[in-house]
CSV table of C-alpha atoms in Angstrom, one decimal:
chain,number,residue,atom,x,y,z
A,1,MET,CA,-27.5,-15.7,-12.0
A,2,ARG,CA,-28.0,-15.3,-8.2
A,3,ARG,CA,-24.5,-16.5,-7.5
A,4,VAL,CA,-23.0,-14.1,-10.0
A,5,GLU,CA,-24.9,-11.2,-8.5
A,6,GLU,CA,-24.0,-12.1,-4.9
A,7,PHE,CA,-20.3,-12.6,-5.8
A,8,GLN,CA,-20.2,-9.2,-7.6
A,9,GLU,CA,-21.8,-7.5,-4.6
A,10,LEU,CA,-19.2,-9.0,-2.3
A,11,ARG,CA,-16.2,-8.7,-4.6
A,12,PRO,CA,-15.0,-5.4,-3.0
A,13,LEU,CA,-14.9,-6.9,0.4
A,14,LEU,CA,-13.1,-10.0,-0.8
A,15,PHE,CA,-10.4,-8.0,-2.5
A,16,ALA,CA,-10.0,-5.8,0.5
A,17,ILE,CA,-9.5,-8.8,2.8
A,18,ALA,CA,-7.1,-10.5,0.3
A,19,TYR,CA,-5.0,-7.3,-0.3
A,20,ARG,CA,-4.5,-6.7,3.5
A,21,ILE,CA,-3.4,-10.2,4.0
A,22,LEU,CA,-1.1,-10.3,0.9
A,23,GLY,CA,0.0,-6.7,0.3
A,24,SER,CA,-0.2,-7.4,-3.4
A,25,VAL,CA,-2.9,-6.1,-5.8
A,26,SER,CA,-2.2,-8.8,-8.4
A,27,GLU,CA,-2.2,-11.7,-5.9
A,28,ALA,CA,-5.3,-10.3,-4.3
A,29,GLU,CA,-7.1,-10.2,-7.6
A,30,ASP,CA,-6.0,-13.8,-8.4
A,31,ALA,CA,-7.3,-14.9,-4.9
A,32,VAL,CA,-10.6,-13.3,-5.6
A,33,GLN,CA,-10.9,-15.0,-9.0
A,34,GLU,CA,-10.0,-18.4,-7.5
A,35,THR,CA,-12.7,-17.8,-4.9
A,36,TRP,CA,-15.3,-17.3,-7.6
A,37,LEU,CA,-14.2,-20.5,-9.3
A,38,ARG,CA,-14.7,-22.4,-6.1
A,39,LEU,CA,-18.2,-20.9,-5.5
A,40,GLU,CA,-19.1,-21.7,-9.1
A,41,ALA,CA,-17.9,-25.3,-8.6
A,42,SER,CA,-19.8,-25.8,-5.3
A,43,PRO,CA,-22.7,-28.2,-5.8
A,44,THR,CA,-24.8,-26.5,-3.2
A,45,GLN,CA,-25.8,-23.0,-2.4
A,46,PRO,CA,-24.0,-21.8,0.8
A,47,THR,CA,-26.2,-20.9,3.7
A,48,SER,CA,-24.3,-17.6,3.9
A,49,THR,CA,-22.6,-16.6,0.7
A,50,LYS,CA,-20.6,-13.9,2.5
A,51,ALA,CA,-19.3,-16.3,5.2
A,52,PHE,CA,-18.4,-18.9,2.5
A,53,LEU,CA,-16.6,-16.5,0.2
A,54,SER,CA,-14.8,-14.7,3.0
A,55,ALA,CA,-13.6,-18.0,4.4
A,56,VAL,CA,-12.4,-19.2,0.9
A,57,VAL,CA,-10.6,-16.0,0.0
A,58,THR,CA,-8.9,-16.0,3.4
A,59,ARG,CA,-7.7,-19.6,3.1
A,60,ILE,CA,-6.4,-18.9,-0.4
A,61,SER,CA,-4.6,-15.8,0.7
A,62,ILE,CA,-3.0,-17.6,3.7
A,63,ASP,CA,-1.6,-20.2,1.3
A,64,VAL,CA,-0.3,-17.6,-1.1
A,65,LEU,CA,1.3,-15.6,1.6
A,66,ARG,CA,3.2,-18.6,2.9
A,67,SER,CA,4.8,-19.2,-0.4
A,68,ALA,CA,5.3,-15.4,-1.0
A,69,ARG,CA,7.3,-15.1,2.2
A,70,VAL,CA,10.0,-17.3,0.8
A,71,ARG,CA,10.3,-15.0,-2.3
A,72,ARG,CA,10.3,-11.9,-0.1
A,73,GLU,CA,13.3,-13.2,1.9
A,74,GLU,CA,15.3,-13.2,-1.4
A,75,TYR,CA,13.9,-9.8,-2.5
A,76,VAL,CA,16.5,-7.2,-3.6
A,77,GLY,CA,16.5,-4.1,-1.4
A,78,GLN,CA,13.5,-2.8,0.6
A,79,TRP,CA,10.2,-4.6,0.0
A,80,PHE,CA,7.0,-2.5,-0.1
A,81,PRO,CA,3.4,-3.6,-0.8
A,82,GLU,CA,2.1,-3.0,-4.3
A,83,PRO,CA,0.6,0.5,-4.2
A,84,LEU,CA,-3.2,0.7,-4.0
A,85,LEU,CA,-4.8,3.8,-5.5
A,86,THR,CA,-8.4,3.0,-4.6
A,87,ASP,CA,-9.8,0.6,-2.0
A,88,PRO,CA,-13.0,-0.8,-3.6
A,89,TYR,CA,-14.5,-1.6,-0.2
A,90,GLN,CA,-16.1,1.4,1.4
A,91,ASP,CA,-17.8,1.9,4.8
A,92,PRO,CA,-18.5,5.6,5.4
A,93,GLU,CA,-18.7,5.0,9.2
A,94,ARG,CA,-15.2,3.5,9.3
A,95,SER,CA,-13.5,5.2,6.4
A,96,ALA,CA,-10.6,6.6,8.4
A,97,GLU,CA,-9.8,3.2,10.1
A,98,LEU,CA,-10.0,1.4,6.7
A,99,ALA,CA,-7.7,3.9,5.1
A,100,ASP,CA,-5.2,3.6,8.0
A,101,SER,CA,-5.3,-0.3,7.8
A,102,VAL,CA,-4.3,-0.2,4.2
A,103,SER,CA,-1.4,2.3,4.6
A,104,MET,CA,2.1,1.3,3.7
A,105,ALA,CA,3.1,1.6,7.4
A,106,ALA,CA,0.3,-0.7,8.6
A,107,LEU,CA,0.9,-3.3,5.9
A,108,LEU,CA,4.7,-3.4,6.7
A,109,LEU,CA,3.7,-4.0,10.4
A,110,LEU,CA,1.4,-6.8,9.3
A,111,GLU,CA,4.4,-8.4,7.6
A,112,ARG,CA,5.8,-9.1,11.0
A,113,LEU,CA,2.9,-11.4,11.8
A,114,SER,CA,2.6,-15.1,10.9
A,115,PRO,CA,0.1,-15.7,8.1
A,116,LEU,CA,-2.5,-17.0,10.5
A,117,GLU,CA,-2.1,-14.1,12.9
A,118,ARG,CA,-2.3,-11.7,9.9
A,119,ALA,CA,-5.5,-13.3,8.6
A,120,VAL,CA,-7.1,-13.3,12.1
A,121,PHE,CA,-6.2,-9.7,12.7
A,122,VAL,CA,-7.6,-8.5,9.3
A,123,LEU,CA,-10.9,-10.4,9.7
A,124,ARG,CA,-11.4,-9.5,13.4
A,125,GLU,CA,-9.8,-6.0,13.9
A,126,VAL,CA,-10.3,-4.5,10.4
A,127,PHE,CA,-13.6,-5.9,9.2
A,128,GLY,CA,-15.2,-6.8,12.6
A,129,PHE,CA,-15.9,-10.5,11.9
A,130,SER,CA,-17.1,-12.4,15.0
A,131,PHE,CA,-14.7,-15.0,16.5
A,132,ARG,CA,-17.0,-17.7,15.3
A,133,GLU,CA,-16.7,-16.5,11.7
A,134,VAL,CA,-13.0,-16.0,12.0
A,135,ALA,CA,-12.6,-19.5,13.4
A,136,SER,CA,-14.5,-21.0,10.5
A,137,ALA,CA,-12.5,-19.0,8.0
A,138,VAL,CA,-9.1,-20.1,9.3
A,139,GLU,CA,-10.2,-23.5,10.4
A,140,ARG,CA,-9.1,-23.1,14.0
A,141,SER,CA,-11.0,-23.1,17.3
A,142,GLU,CA,-12.5,-19.9,18.6
A,143,ALA,CA,-10.1,-20.1,21.6
A,144,ALA,CA,-7.1,-20.4,19.3
A,145,CYS,CA,-8.3,-17.5,17.3
A,146,ARG,CA,-8.6,-15.4,20.4
A,147,GLN,CA,-5.0,-16.1,21.2
A,148,LEU,CA,-3.9,-15.4,17.7
A,149,ALA,CA,-5.8,-12.1,17.7
A,150,MET,CA,-4.3,-11.1,21.1
A,151,ARG,CA,-0.8,-11.7,19.9
A,152,ALA,CA,-1.4,-9.9,16.6
A,153,ARG,CA,-3.0,-7.0,18.4
A,154,ARG,CA,-0.1,-6.7,20.8
A,155,HIS,CA,2.5,-6.7,17.9
A,156,MET,CA,0.5,-4.1,15.9
A,157,GLU,CA,-0.1,-1.8,18.9
A,158,ALA,CA,3.6,-1.9,19.8
A,159,GLY,CA,4.5,-0.4,16.4
A,160,ARG,CA,1.1,1.0,15.2
A,161,PRO,CA,1.6,3.9,12.9
A,162,ARG,CA,-0.1,7.2,13.9
A,163,PHE,CA,-1.3,9.6,11.2
A,164,GLU,CA,-2.5,13.2,11.2
A,165,ALA,CA,-5.9,13.1,13.0
A,166,ASP,CA,-7.3,15.9,11.0
A,167,ARG,CA,-7.4,14.6,7.4
A,168,LYS,CA,-8.2,18.0,6.0
A,169,GLU,CA,-5.0,19.5,7.5
A,170,ARG,CA,-3.1,16.4,6.4
A,171,ASP,CA,-4.2,16.8,2.8
A,172,GLU,CA,-3.5,20.6,2.8
A,173,LEU,CA,0.1,19.9,4.1
A,174,ALA,CA,0.5,17.3,1.3
A,175,GLY,CA,-0.6,19.8,-1.2
A,176,ARG,CA,2.0,22.3,0.0
A,177,PHE,CA,4.6,19.6,-0.1
A,178,PHE,CA,3.9,18.8,-3.8
A,179,ASP,CA,3.8,22.4,-4.7
A,180,ALA,CA,7.3,22.9,-3.2
A,181,PHE,CA,8.4,19.6,-4.7
A,182,LYS,CA,7.4,20.8,-8.2
A,183,GLU,CA,9.1,24.2,-7.7
A,184,GLY,CA,12.3,22.7,-6.3
A,185,ASP,CA,11.9,24.9,-3.2
A,186,VAL,CA,14.4,23.5,-0.7
A,187,ASP,CA,13.4,25.9,2.1
A,188,ALA,CA,9.7,25.2,1.7
A,189,LEU,CA,10.4,21.4,1.6
A,190,ARG,CA,12.6,21.6,4.7
A,191,GLU,CA,9.8,23.3,6.7
A,192,LEU,CA,7.4,20.5,5.9
A,193,LEU,CA,9.7,17.6,6.7
A,194,ALA,CA,10.2,16.1,10.2
A,195,ALA,CA,13.8,16.5,11.4
A,196,ASP,CA,14.3,12.7,11.3
A,197,VAL,CA,12.3,12.1,8.1
A,198,HIS,CA,13.5,9.2,6.0
A,199,MET,CA,12.9,8.5,2.3
A,200,VAL,CA,13.3,5.0,0.9
A,201,GLY,CA,12.5,3.3,-2.4
A,202,ASP,CA,11.5,-0.2,-3.6
A,203,GLY,CA,13.0,-1.0,-7.0
A,204,GLY,CA,13.3,-4.8,-6.4
A,205,GLY,CA,16.6,-4.8,-8.4
A,206,LYS,CA,14.6,-4.1,-11.6
A,207,ALA,CA,14.7,-0.3,-11.6
A,208,PRO,CA,16.9,2.5,-10.3
A,209,GLN,CA,16.2,3.4,-6.7
A,210,TRP,CA,17.8,5.6,-4.1
A,211,LYS,CA,19.3,4.2,-0.9
A,212,PRO,CA,17.5,5.3,2.3
A,213,ILE,CA,18.0,9.1,2.7
A,214,LEU,CA,17.7,10.4,6.3
A,215,GLY,CA,17.2,13.9,7.7
A,216,ALA,CA,15.2,17.0,6.5
A,217,GLU,CA,18.1,18.7,4.9
A,218,ASN,CA,19.2,15.7,2.9
A,219,VAL,CA,15.7,14.7,1.8
A,220,ALA,CA,14.8,18.3,0.9
A,221,ARG,CA,17.8,18.7,-1.3
A,222,VAL,CA,17.4,15.4,-3.1
A,223,LEU,CA,13.7,16.1,-3.8
A,224,ALA,CA,14.4,19.6,-5.0
A,225,GLY,CA,17.0,18.3,-7.5
A,226,ILE,CA,14.7,15.6,-9.0
A,227,VAL,CA,11.8,17.6,-10.5
A,228,PRO,CA,13.4,20.3,-12.8
A,229,PRO,CA,15.0,17.8,-15.2
A,230,PHE,CA,12.1,15.4,-15.0
A,231,VAL,CA,9.6,18.1,-15.9
A,232,ARG,CA,12.0,19.4,-18.6
A,233,ILE,CA,11.6,16.1,-20.5
A,234,GLY,CA,7.8,16.1,-20.1
A,235,GLY,CA,7.5,14.2,-16.8
A,236,VAL,CA,4.4,14.8,-14.7
A,237,VAL,CA,3.9,14.5,-10.9
A,238,GLU,CA,0.3,13.7,-10.3
A,239,PRO,CA,-0.9,14.0,-6.7
A,240,HIS,CA,-3.0,11.0,-5.8
A,241,GLU,CA,-3.9,9.1,-2.7
A,242,VAL,CA,-1.8,6.0,-2.3
A,243,ASN,CA,-2.7,3.3,0.2
A,244,GLY,CA,-5.1,5.6,1.9
A,245,GLN,CA,-2.5,8.3,2.5
A,246,PRO,CA,-1.4,11.4,0.5
A,247,GLY,CA,0.9,10.5,-2.4
A,248,ALA,CA,1.6,10.9,-6.1
A,249,ILE,CA,2.0,9.1,-9.4
A,250,PHE,CA,5.0,10.0,-11.5
A,251,ARG,CA,4.4,9.7,-15.3
A,252,ASP,CA,6.6,10.1,-18.3
A,253,ARG,CA,5.7,12.3,-21.2
A,254,ASP,CA,3.5,9.5,-22.7
A,255,GLY,CA,1.5,9.1,-19.4
A,256,LYS,CA,3.2,5.8,-18.5
A,257,VAL,CA,3.8,5.1,-14.8
A,258,LEU,CA,7.3,5.6,-13.5
A,259,ASN,CA,6.7,5.2,-9.8
A,260,THR,CA,4.4,6.1,-6.9
A,261,LEU,CA,5.1,8.1,-3.8
A,262,ALA,CA,3.3,7.7,-0.4
A,263,LEU,CA,3.7,10.1,2.6
A,264,ASP,CA,3.3,9.4,6.3
A,265,ILE,CA,2.2,12.7,8.0
A,266,LEU,CA,2.1,13.3,11.8
A,267,ASP,CA,2.2,16.4,14.0
A,268,GLY,CA,2.2,18.7,11.0
A,269,ARG,CA,5.3,17.2,9.4
A,270,ILE,CA,6.1,14.5,6.8
A,271,GLN,CA,7.7,11.6,8.7
A,272,THR,CA,8.3,9.0,5.9
A,273,ILE,CA,8.4,9.1,2.1
A,274,ARG,CA,8.1,5.7,0.3
A,275,SER,CA,8.6,5.2,-3.4
A,276,VAL,CA,7.7,2.1,-5.4
A,277,ILE,CA,9.4,2.0,-8.8
A,278,ASN,CA,9.7,-1.8,-9.3
A,279,PRO,CA,7.9,-2.2,-12.6
A,280,ASP,CA,6.4,-5.6,-11.5
A,281,LYS,CA,4.4,-3.7,-8.9
A,282,LEU,CA,3.0,-1.0,-11.1
A,283,GLY,CA,1.2,-2.8,-13.9
A,284,HIS,CA,-2.2,-2.4,-12.3
A,285,VAL,CA,-1.7,1.4,-12.1
A,286,GLY,CA,-1.3,1.7,-15.9
A,287,PRO,CA,1.2,1.1,-18.7
A,288,VAL,CA,4.7,1.2,-17.1
A,289,ALA,CA,7.5,3.5,-18.2
A,290,ASP,CA,11.1,2.4,-18.8
A,291,ALA,CA,12.5,3.9,-15.6
A,292,TRP,CA,16.1,3.5,-16.7
A,293,ALA,CA,15.5,5.4,-20.0
A,294,VAL,CA,13.5,8.2,-18.2
A,295,ILE,CA,16.3,8.7,-15.7
A,296,ARG,CA,19.0,8.7,-18.4
A,297,GLU,CA,17.1,11.3,-20.3
A,298,ALA,CA,16.5,13.4,-17.2
A,299,ASN,CA,20.2,13.3,-16.3
A,300,GLN,CA,21.1,14.5,-19.8
A,301,ALA,CA,18.6,17.4,-19.4
A,302,ARG,CA,20.0,18.3,-16.0
A,303,ARG,CA,21.5,21.8,-15.6
A,304,PRO,CA,23.9,23.0,-12.9
A,305,THR,CA,21.1,25.1,-11.4
A,306,ASP,CA,19.0,22.0,-10.8
A,307,TRP,CA,20.9,21.0,-7.7
A,308,PRO,CA,20.5,23.4,-4.7
A,309,LYS,CA,23.7,25.1,-3.5
A,310,SER,CA,24.9,24.5,0.0
């Protein structure tokens, strides 16, 4: 019973490590489950259950990531991490840093690192493991891990995403954005978007997706034209934090998930809008809608007034 209790207590941390290494909710959950099986099969009780489990989940995640990278090279269109609605691991003293580390922007930066660099960065920089613990987890010397951490830190800092420092102001801006979005208010949307804002979607070739859209005017007009017909057929835009940043879940009339939206906000403007509509990445959020059918129905319900006039 002691092993079960210890594992359950550490499960949020293990998932948090695996997700940041893998960028996939389903693969992270599988890695955590495999970690439990290895603990259960161990003939002896580890001296430190936390150290043992953290090392095991890290090694499993590295192996999974190496094979996943081959698949991602063949991915259709833009690849985004699977959206994470709630991070199970919480540390009140570091809540802002943990939220930023799981953002879409940060996870996409981590994709540029090698699997070992990524694992070392996550353990050391995100969760504060000592180099001795990191070295044990990735089965490298402490000196090698210091080099890996230095390279990873340099890459991350070169492109590190910055977000609105005042999270209250950020959330208020996001609230105004979704109000304007639902109302199809082009002028209000335009005022909330950065001049060089870009909007991009991940459909993985399995769902309809828009090509990257650039510029405040273009993005505002596309967004303003989406909601009226979608709402007309019973669709719902549900504001919800996505990967630690403001976002929303789109649901059809039956409550099934159509896609998620995540916002990057800086300097009082929305800089990036990322949509995940690939059904393979939404199953953990809830039952998945047939995106093609929803969009066909929305198009049939569209009226001339839905698209803003120039």
